Amino acid sequence: MEPGTGAGLNTAVERYYDITLDLYEDLWGEHVHHGFWDPGEVPGVTGADRHAATDRLVRELVDFARVPAGSRVLDVGCGIGGPALHLAGAMGCTVEGVTLSARQAARANEKAQAAGVAGRARFHQLDALSTGFPDASFDVVWALESLMHLPDRPAFFAEAMRLLRPGGTLAVATWSVREGELDDAEQDLVRQILQHQVMPDFSSLEEHERQAAAAGFADVASVDWSSAVANSWDPSFAQIRRFEQGRTVMRQLARERGVDVLGFFHAGPLMKKGFDTGVVTYGAVRATRPEPGDAAAAALIRPVADLLRGIVGEDGAWLDSVVPGTRIDGDLLVESHELAAWSLALRDRYGDGVDLAAYVSGLEIDEIVELTVADVAGYVAAHRSDDAGGSRDSGPAPADGR
Ligand code: SAH
């Protein structure tokens, strides 16, 4: 394979999932992704426990990304349809799933048939970056543990924008790496994981957020689930019948299917080390395709951020790093004198209709903590006086306001 190139990589990914389909099904059932556990929860070694944890991850992503019931969903990298069957079944969504593996697509269609949801869940062998679906044809683009295989993630975010209707939701969960420089040993570990799992490279969660924002998404947010999913690689827990039979079985599989199949067996110890040392991370990213009305807010993000910046004393570099999802107060503590100063400055610039202090006082504490630059800009866009804006540098709005 040529790991760096789209076509060579796609062929290798297709082959990898074709030849490991039954191995994953033995290990994880219909879900080809991590499980999710609460802090301190110790997984048992029973299949039921494992399956409860993988089901749980799907529900966690639904909740985090706020996927609405009944949505039209594109499932990017659908595997054998485990997550899609939950979306189409319990949640009444209509799902189009795409995978590079023809065997996975066929198996997923079989499972949809058996579950009685074939009318609402269809699976295709297609490349996520060229599905051919029309513009704005989905309410949700869902990618659960597939972005690691994509050679061009910025292109994925751009394509997700095209496919989502305005106001639609992007829901991603992905393997990732710690942000920042890695030392030689860490890079070597990452290189081995990538090679065995047929992945071109990893991005940090923060990088995913930046790529989503750069593609024009709003309300971009992420959550680090590394500690919730790391149990998935617990050696006793990850055991399956075939593993117990040891090296003979691995050799036989490699003879029958090719050596690439061994990547499946190597992942366990490498990923465990990755999570134990904090090099490998895991998380979810959510984002929204802005509504047309949000254009006014988008245009205000930078000037509003600039006003807020002066008051909390952030520097120019901070301003350059601002994306719509940037929290307005990095230390999560909106002090009352800051809020009062922001409110005055915004009113001064955008007219008396803008009263940030009153707006914030009507929010719940969680909402205040999560308040982003885009939220403030959206509020300003909706309440500014028509003639207020860039032309007036200072001074209170005229008494009549317009
Ligand atoms: N989301 C599924 C499967 C995850 S495994 C689940 O959670 O169960 C990764 C999946 O991504 C595989 O189905 C693989 O075929 C798919 N994939 C990887 N690169 C892809 C691409 N370029 N286009 C479509 N699917 C891709």
Short mmCIF file of C-alpha atoms and ligand atoms in Angstrom, two decimals:
data_model
loop_
_atom_site.label_atom_id
_atom_site.label_comp_id
_atom_site.label_asym_id
_atom_site.label_seq_id
_atom_site.Cartn_x
_atom_site.Cartn_y
_atom_site.Cartn_z
CA MET A 1 0.00 0.00 0.00
CA GLU A 2 0.99 3.64 -0.34
CA PRO A 3 -0.17 5.02 2.97
CA GLY A 4 -0.03 8.70 2.00
CA THR A 5 -2.14 8.55 -1.14
CA GLY A 6 -5.91 8.48 -1.34
CA ALA A 7 -6.41 5.60 -3.74
CA GLY A 8 -3.71 3.32 -2.28
CA LEU A 9 -4.90 4.05 1.22
CA ASN A 10 -8.56 3.44 0.38
CA THR A 11 -7.73 0.08 -1.18
CA ALA A 12 -5.77 -0.90 1.92
CA VAL A 13 -8.59 0.21 4.26
CA GLU A 14 -11.15 -1.66 2.17
CA ARG A 15 -9.02 -4.79 2.29
CA TYR A 16 -8.37 -4.47 6.03
CA TYR A 17 -12.09 -4.33 6.88
CA ASP A 18 -12.93 -7.07 4.38
CA ILE A 19 -10.48 -9.50 5.98
CA THR A 20 -11.19 -8.62 9.61
CA LEU A 21 -14.99 -8.45 9.46
CA ASP A 22 -15.56 -11.70 11.37
CA LEU A 23 -12.76 -10.94 13.86
CA TYR A 24 -14.33 -7.62 14.81
CA GLU A 25 -17.77 -9.18 14.92
CA ASP A 26 -16.46 -11.82 17.34
CA LEU A 27 -14.78 -9.20 19.49
CA TRP A 28 -17.15 -6.26 19.46
CA GLY A 29 -20.37 -7.64 17.98
CA GLU A 30 -21.97 -5.23 15.55
CA HIS A 31 -20.02 -2.21 16.81
CA VAL A 32 -16.55 -1.54 15.38
CA HIS A 33 -15.61 1.05 17.98
CA HIS A 34 -14.57 1.56 21.62
CA GLY A 35 -16.77 1.05 24.68
CA PHE A 36 -17.58 3.80 27.18
CA TRP A 37 -17.33 3.37 30.97
CA ASP A 38 -17.92 5.65 33.95
CA PRO A 39 -14.92 6.58 36.12
CA GLY A 40 -13.93 3.66 38.36
CA GLU A 41 -16.14 1.20 36.50
CA VAL A 42 -14.18 -2.02 35.92
CA PRO A 43 -15.26 -3.97 32.89
CA GLY A 44 -16.01 -7.65 33.35
CA VAL A 45 -14.98 -10.20 30.78
CA THR A 46 -18.47 -11.09 29.63
CA GLY A 47 -19.75 -10.28 26.19
CA ALA A 48 -22.77 -8.58 27.69
CA ASP A 49 -20.62 -6.06 29.51
CA ARG A 50 -18.60 -5.28 26.40
CA HIS A 51 -21.70 -4.82 24.32
CA ALA A 52 -23.31 -2.59 26.94
CA ALA A 53 -20.22 -0.35 26.79
CA THR A 54 -20.18 -0.09 22.98
CA ASP A 55 -23.93 0.64 22.93
CA ARG A 56 -23.29 3.26 25.57
CA LEU A 57 -20.71 5.06 23.40
CA VAL A 58 -23.30 5.49 20.64
CA ARG A 59 -25.75 7.01 23.12
CA GLU A 60 -23.04 9.28 24.53
CA LEU A 61 -22.31 10.64 21.05
CA VAL A 62 -26.03 11.11 20.36
CA ASP A 63 -26.31 13.11 23.60
CA PHE A 64 -23.11 15.12 23.20
CA ALA A 65 -23.84 16.11 19.60
CA ARG A 66 -27.58 16.51 20.33
CA VAL A 67 -28.64 14.30 17.42
CA PRO A 68 -32.40 14.79 17.04
CA ALA A 69 -34.70 11.74 16.73
CA GLY A 70 -36.08 11.28 13.23
CA SER A 71 -33.10 12.93 11.50
CA ARG A 72 -31.82 12.14 8.02
CA VAL A 73 -28.31 10.90 8.79
CA LEU A 74 -25.23 10.24 6.68
CA ASP A 75 -23.13 7.66 8.55
CA VAL A 76 -19.55 8.17 7.35
CA GLY A 77 -17.63 4.91 7.80
CA CYS A 78 -20.60 2.82 8.89
CA GLY A 79 -18.84 -0.51 9.57
CA ILE A 80 -21.42 -3.29 9.74
CA GLY A 81 -24.12 -0.87 10.80
CA GLY A 82 -24.20 -1.19 14.61
CA PRO A 83 -24.52 2.54 15.34
CA ALA A 84 -26.80 3.13 12.32
CA LEU A 85 -29.22 0.45 13.49
CA HIS A 86 -29.54 2.26 16.81
CA LEU A 87 -30.20 5.55 15.00
CA ALA A 88 -32.70 3.96 12.60
CA GLY A 89 -34.33 1.76 15.23
CA ALA A 90 -34.72 3.38 18.65
CA MET A 91 -34.42 6.94 17.28
CA GLY A 92 -36.45 6.61 14.09
CA CYS A 93 -33.76 8.22 11.92
CA THR A 94 -33.28 7.55 8.21
CA VAL A 95 -29.66 6.55 7.65
CA GLU A 96 -27.46 6.26 4.58
CA GLY A 97 -24.26 4.48 5.60
CA VAL A 98 -21.04 4.51 3.56
CA THR A 99 -18.01 2.27 3.96
CA LEU A 100 -15.08 1.38 1.74
CA SER A 101 -15.66 -2.33 2.39
CA ALA A 102 -18.22 -4.07 0.17
CA ARG A 103 -18.40 -6.93 2.67
CA GLN A 104 -19.23 -4.52 5.51
CA ALA A 105 -21.93 -2.82 3.42
CA ALA A 106 -23.49 -6.19 2.56
CA ARG A 107 -23.38 -7.36 6.18
CA ALA A 108 -24.90 -4.07 7.37
CA ASN A 109 -27.76 -4.36 4.84
CA GLU A 110 -28.39 -7.94 6.04
CA LYS A 111 -28.52 -6.77 9.65
CA ALA A 112 -30.89 -3.90 8.78
CA GLN A 113 -33.16 -6.41 7.07
CA ALA A 114 -33.08 -8.72 10.10
CA ALA A 115 -33.81 -5.79 12.42
CA GLY A 116 -36.78 -4.75 10.29
CA VAL A 117 -35.37 -1.30 9.49
CA ALA A 118 -34.13 -1.89 5.94
CA GLY A 119 -36.53 0.83 4.77
CA ARG A 120 -34.76 3.38 6.95
CA ALA A 121 -31.13 2.18 6.90
CA ARG A 122 -29.25 1.61 3.65
CA PHE A 123 -25.56 0.89 3.28
CA HIS A 124 -23.30 1.53 0.30
CA GLN A 125 -19.72 0.91 -0.70
CA LEU A 126 -18.65 4.53 -1.26
CA ASP A 127 -15.77 6.85 -0.43
CA ALA A 128 -16.88 9.40 2.16
CA LEU A 129 -15.26 12.19 0.16
CA SER A 130 -17.23 11.46 -3.03
CA THR A 131 -20.61 10.04 -2.08
CA GLY A 132 -22.56 11.90 -4.78
CA PHE A 133 -25.40 12.81 -2.40
CA PRO A 134 -26.95 16.21 -3.22
CA ASP A 135 -26.16 19.43 -1.34
CA ALA A 136 -27.96 19.94 1.99
CA SER A 137 -29.49 16.45 1.93
CA PHE A 138 -28.80 15.50 5.57
CA ASP A 139 -29.77 16.80 9.01
CA VAL A 140 -26.81 15.02 10.60
CA VAL A 141 -23.40 13.90 9.36
CA TRP A 142 -22.21 11.20 11.79
CA ALA A 143 -18.64 9.84 11.77
CA LEU A 144 -17.90 7.36 14.54
CA GLU A 145 -14.25 6.24 14.48
CA SER A 146 -13.73 6.71 10.77
CA LEU A 147 -11.93 10.06 10.38
CA MET A 148 -8.61 8.46 11.39
CA HIS A 149 -8.65 6.63 8.04
CA LEU A 150 -9.18 9.75 5.93
CA PRO A 151 -6.10 11.18 4.23
CA ASP A 152 -7.62 14.68 3.94
CA ARG A 153 -9.63 15.66 7.00
CA PRO A 154 -10.11 19.33 5.99
CA ALA A 155 -11.75 17.98 2.79
CA PHE A 156 -14.04 15.86 4.97
CA PHE A 157 -15.20 18.91 6.96
CA ALA A 158 -15.81 20.85 3.72
CA GLU A 159 -17.81 17.92 2.30
CA ALA A 160 -19.82 17.62 5.55
CA MET A 161 -20.71 21.33 5.22
CA ARG A 162 -21.94 20.73 1.68
CA LEU A 163 -24.04 17.71 2.65
CA LEU A 164 -25.66 19.24 5.76
CA ARG A 165 -28.68 21.46 5.57
CA PRO A 166 -28.24 24.86 7.25
CA GLY A 167 -28.68 24.28 10.98
CA GLY A 168 -27.63 20.63 10.57
CA THR A 169 -25.36 18.81 12.99
CA LEU A 170 -21.93 17.25 12.67
CA ALA A 171 -21.22 14.44 15.15
CA VAL A 172 -17.72 12.99 15.26
CA ALA A 173 -15.98 10.57 17.63
CA THR A 174 -12.40 9.74 16.82
CA TRP A 175 -9.05 8.39 17.86
CA SER A 176 -6.67 11.31 18.26
CA VAL A 177 -3.30 12.31 19.68
CA ARG A 178 -2.24 14.66 22.41
CA GLU A 179 -1.83 18.24 21.14
CA GLY A 180 1.76 19.45 20.78
CA GLU A 181 5.15 17.93 20.01
CA LEU A 182 5.72 14.20 20.56
CA ASP A 183 9.14 12.84 21.47
CA ASP A 184 10.84 10.12 19.40
CA ALA A 185 9.47 7.19 21.41
CA GLU A 186 5.97 8.64 21.27
CA GLN A 187 6.22 9.19 17.54
CA ASP A 188 7.38 5.62 17.10
CA LEU A 189 4.39 4.28 19.02
CA VAL A 190 2.02 6.40 16.95
CA ARG A 191 3.71 5.26 13.74
CA GLN A 192 3.18 1.59 14.67
CA ILE A 193 -0.49 2.12 15.50
CA LEU A 194 -1.08 3.97 12.24
CA GLN A 195 0.64 1.27 10.23
CA HIS A 196 -1.25 -1.64 11.80
CA GLN A 197 -4.59 0.11 11.70
CA VAL A 198 -4.22 1.44 8.13
CA MET A 199 -4.46 5.11 9.08
CA PRO A 200 -2.48 7.95 7.45
CA ASP A 201 -2.01 10.14 10.53
CA PHE A 202 -3.75 11.35 13.66
CA SER A 203 -4.91 14.86 14.52
CA SER A 204 -5.37 16.20 18.03
CA LEU A 205 -8.91 16.94 19.19
CA GLU A 206 -8.06 20.63 19.09
CA GLU A 207 -6.92 20.26 15.47
CA HIS A 208 -10.26 18.68 14.58
CA GLU A 209 -11.99 21.67 16.14
CA ARG A 210 -9.83 24.11 14.19
CA GLN A 211 -10.48 22.23 10.94
CA ALA A 212 -14.24 22.27 11.55
CA ALA A 213 -14.19 26.01 12.29
CA ALA A 214 -12.02 26.67 9.22
CA ALA A 215 -14.60 24.87 7.07
CA GLY A 216 -17.20 27.35 8.35
CA PHE A 217 -18.87 25.31 11.11
CA ALA A 218 -20.33 27.15 14.10
CA ASP A 219 -20.78 26.03 17.71
CA VAL A 220 -17.71 23.82 17.47
CA ALA A 221 -17.02 21.95 20.71
CA SER A 222 -15.12 18.85 21.77
CA VAL A 223 -14.94 16.53 24.76
CA ASP A 224 -12.03 14.28 25.75
CA TRP A 225 -13.27 10.75 26.43
CA SER A 226 -9.82 9.11 26.69
CA SER A 227 -10.29 7.83 30.22
CA ALA A 228 -13.87 6.69 29.53
CA VAL A 229 -12.87 4.48 26.57
CA ALA A 230 -9.36 3.25 27.52
CA ASN A 231 -10.74 0.10 29.19
CA SER A 232 -11.50 -1.17 25.70
CA TRP A 233 -7.87 -2.29 25.48
CA ASP A 234 -7.71 -4.02 28.85
CA PRO A 235 -5.86 -7.27 27.96
CA SER A 236 -8.15 -9.63 29.84
CA PHE A 237 -11.19 -7.84 28.53
CA ALA A 238 -10.11 -7.68 24.90
CA GLN A 239 -9.61 -11.42 24.83
CA ILE A 240 -11.56 -13.47 22.35
CA ARG A 241 -11.77 -17.17 21.66
CA ARG A 242 -9.38 -16.94 18.73
CA PHE A 243 -6.74 -15.08 20.76
CA GLU A 244 -6.73 -17.83 23.35
CA GLN A 245 -5.68 -20.29 20.70
CA GLY A 246 -2.56 -18.16 20.27
CA ARG A 247 0.04 -17.82 17.61
CA THR A 248 -0.95 -20.87 15.58
CA VAL A 249 -4.27 -19.27 14.74
CA MET A 250 -2.61 -15.96 13.93
CA ARG A 251 -0.16 -17.68 11.58
CA GLN A 252 -2.96 -19.56 9.89
CA LEU A 253 -5.03 -16.40 9.47
CA ALA A 254 -2.03 -14.57 8.00
CA ARG A 255 -1.52 -17.43 5.50
CA GLU A 256 -5.15 -17.46 4.49
CA ARG A 257 -5.84 -13.73 4.39
CA GLY A 258 -2.47 -11.97 4.12
CA VAL A 259 -0.30 -10.43 6.81
CA ASP A 260 -2.39 -7.24 7.01
CA VAL A 261 -4.82 -9.19 9.16
CA LEU A 262 -2.25 -9.15 11.97
CA GLY A 263 -2.82 -5.42 12.46
CA PHE A 264 -6.00 -6.43 14.24
CA PHE A 265 -4.00 -8.37 16.85
CA HIS A 266 -1.27 -5.75 17.28
CA ALA A 267 -3.69 -2.92 18.06
CA GLY A 268 -4.45 -4.04 21.63
CA PRO A 269 -1.07 -3.65 23.37
CA LEU A 270 -0.10 -0.59 21.32
CA MET A 271 -3.34 1.26 22.04
CA LYS A 272 -3.14 0.32 25.72
CA LYS A 273 0.35 1.84 25.89
CA GLY A 274 -0.88 4.88 23.98
CA PHE A 275 -3.69 5.55 26.45
CA ASP A 276 -1.53 4.68 29.50
CA THR A 277 1.10 7.22 28.45
CA GLY A 278 -1.40 9.85 27.30
CA VAL A 279 -0.09 9.98 23.71
CA VAL A 280 -3.23 8.48 22.25
CA THR A 281 -6.39 10.35 23.12
CA TYR A 282 -10.00 9.93 22.12
CA GLY A 283 -12.87 12.31 21.97
CA ALA A 284 -15.95 13.67 20.30
CA VAL A 285 -16.44 16.84 18.29
CA ARG A 286 -19.74 18.49 17.52
CA ALA A 287 -20.49 21.42 15.25
CA THR A 288 -23.37 23.06 13.42
CA ARG A 289 -23.72 24.27 9.86
CA PRO A 290 -24.71 27.90 10.36
CA GLU A 291 -28.18 29.07 9.29
CA PRO A 292 -28.18 31.88 6.70
CA GLY A 293 -29.27 34.28 9.48
CA ASP A 294 -26.07 33.37 11.29
CA ALA A 295 -24.08 35.20 8.62
CA ALA A 296 -24.64 38.44 10.52
CA ALA A 297 -23.23 36.81 13.66
CA ALA A 298 -20.31 35.35 11.70
CA ALA A 299 -19.43 38.81 10.44
CA LEU A 300 -19.46 40.11 14.01
CA ILE A 301 -17.31 37.40 15.58
CA ARG A 302 -14.01 39.17 15.10
CA PRO A 303 -15.09 42.70 16.08
CA VAL A 304 -16.97 41.37 19.12
CA ALA A 305 -13.97 39.25 20.13
CA ASP A 306 -11.79 42.33 19.73
CA LEU A 307 -13.96 44.31 22.16
CA LEU A 308 -13.96 41.49 24.72
CA ARG A 309 -10.21 41.02 24.32
CA GLY A 310 -9.37 44.53 25.42
CA ILE A 311 -11.35 44.16 28.63
CA VAL A 312 -9.87 40.85 29.80
CA GLY A 313 -6.40 41.91 28.65
CA GLU A 314 -5.84 39.14 26.09
CA ASP A 315 -3.19 39.81 23.45
CA GLY A 316 -3.40 40.00 19.65
CA ALA A 317 -2.34 36.35 19.30
CA TRP A 318 -5.46 35.37 21.22
CA LEU A 319 -7.58 37.28 18.73
CA ASP A 320 -6.02 35.37 15.84
CA SER A 321 -6.80 32.08 17.53
CA VAL A 322 -10.46 32.92 18.11
CA VAL A 323 -12.93 30.57 16.41
CA PRO A 324 -16.71 30.77 16.81
CA GLY A 325 -16.58 28.14 19.57
CA THR A 326 -13.98 29.97 21.65
CA ARG A 327 -15.25 30.39 25.21
CA ILE A 328 -15.42 34.06 26.02
CA ASP A 329 -13.61 33.54 29.27
CA GLY A 330 -10.81 30.96 29.12
CA ASP A 331 -10.63 30.49 32.88
CA LEU A 332 -14.37 29.73 32.93
CA LEU A 333 -15.01 32.47 35.42
CA VAL A 334 -16.94 35.45 34.14
CA GLU A 335 -16.27 38.06 36.77
CA SER A 336 -19.06 40.53 37.34
CA HIS A 337 -16.89 43.59 36.64
CA GLU A 338 -15.78 42.02 33.32
CA LEU A 339 -19.35 41.28 32.38
CA ALA A 340 -20.40 44.82 33.24
CA ALA A 341 -17.52 46.22 31.16
CA TRP A 342 -18.31 43.93 28.18
CA SER A 343 -21.94 44.87 28.38
CA LEU A 344 -21.19 48.59 28.40
CA ALA A 345 -18.69 48.33 25.58
CA LEU A 346 -21.08 46.32 23.41
CA ARG A 347 -23.98 48.65 24.10
CA ASP A 348 -21.76 51.60 23.36
CA ARG A 349 -20.76 50.12 20.01
CA TYR A 350 -23.97 48.43 18.91
CA GLY A 351 -26.78 50.40 20.54
CA ASP A 352 -29.06 50.23 23.58
CA GLY A 353 -30.86 47.12 22.36
CA VAL A 354 -27.73 45.18 23.23
CA ASP A 355 -27.70 44.37 26.95
CA LEU A 356 -25.32 41.48 27.48
CA ALA A 357 -25.55 41.69 31.28
CA ALA A 358 -29.33 41.22 31.17
CA TYR A 359 -28.97 38.42 28.63
CA VAL A 360 -26.40 36.56 30.75
CA SER A 361 -28.45 36.97 33.91
CA GLY A 362 -31.22 34.97 32.23
CA LEU A 363 -28.92 32.01 31.53
CA GLU A 364 -28.29 28.89 33.61
CA ILE A 365 -24.84 28.57 35.16
CA ASP A 366 -23.81 25.83 32.67
CA GLU A 367 -24.81 28.06 29.79
CA ILE A 368 -22.76 30.92 31.21
CA VAL A 369 -19.71 28.68 31.54
CA GLU A 370 -20.14 27.51 27.95
CA LEU A 371 -20.83 30.94 26.45
CA THR A 372 -18.83 31.35 23.23
CA VAL A 373 -17.79 34.28 21.07
CA ALA A 374 -20.33 33.08 18.49
CA ASP A 375 -23.11 33.13 21.11
CA VAL A 376 -22.28 36.71 22.06
CA ALA A 377 -21.95 37.74 18.40
CA GLY A 378 -25.30 36.07 17.65
CA TYR A 379 -26.92 37.95 20.48
CA VAL A 380 -25.41 41.23 19.29
CA ALA A 381 -26.48 40.57 15.67
CA ALA A 382 -30.05 39.99 16.79
CA HIS A 383 -30.26 43.06 19.03
CA ARG A 384 -28.04 45.71 17.51
CA SER A 385 -29.55 48.97 16.26
CA ASP A 386 -29.76 48.98 12.47
CA ASP A 387 -27.34 51.85 12.07
CA ALA A 388 -24.99 50.83 14.87
CA GLY A 389 -21.73 49.18 13.98
CA GLY A 390 -18.28 49.73 12.65
CA SER A 391 -18.81 53.38 11.75
CA ARG A 392 -19.17 54.51 15.35
CA ASP A 393 -16.02 54.07 17.37
CA SER A 394 -17.07 55.34 20.73
CA GLY A 395 -19.63 57.28 22.63
CA PRO A 396 -23.05 56.20 23.79
CA ALA A 397 -25.78 55.48 21.30
CA PRO A 398 -28.06 58.46 20.65
CA ALA A 399 -31.05 58.59 22.98
CA ASP A 400 -33.47 57.48 20.29
CA GLY A 401 -31.11 54.68 19.40
CA ARG A 402 -31.72 54.94 15.62
N1 SAH B 1 -18.59 3.60 12.47
C1 SAH B 1 -18.55 2.17 12.52
C2 SAH B 1 -17.27 1.57 11.94
C3 SAH B 1 -15.95 2.12 12.41
S1 SAH B 1 -14.58 1.27 11.63
C4 SAH B 1 -18.77 1.71 13.92
O1 SAH B 1 -18.61 2.53 14.83
O2 SAH B 1 -19.11 0.56 14.14
C5 SAH B 1 -14.06 2.44 10.40
C6 SAH B 1 -14.97 2.50 9.20
O3 SAH B 1 -14.59 3.62 8.40
C7 SAH B 1 -14.95 1.30 8.26
O4 SAH B 1 -16.26 0.95 7.96
C8 SAH B 1 -14.24 1.83 7.02
O5 SAH B 1 -14.62 1.21 5.81
C9 SAH B 1 -14.71 3.26 7.05
N2 SAH B 1 -13.92 4.18 6.23
C10 SAH B 1 -12.61 4.48 6.33
N3 SAH B 1 -12.25 5.35 5.35
C11 SAH B 1 -13.36 5.62 4.63
C12 SAH B 1 -13.66 6.42 3.48
N4 SAH B 1 -12.71 7.14 2.87
N5 SAH B 1 -14.92 6.42 3.01
C13 SAH B 1 -15.89 5.67 3.59
N6 SAH B 1 -15.68 4.90 4.67
C14 SAH B 1 -14.43 4.86 5.19
#
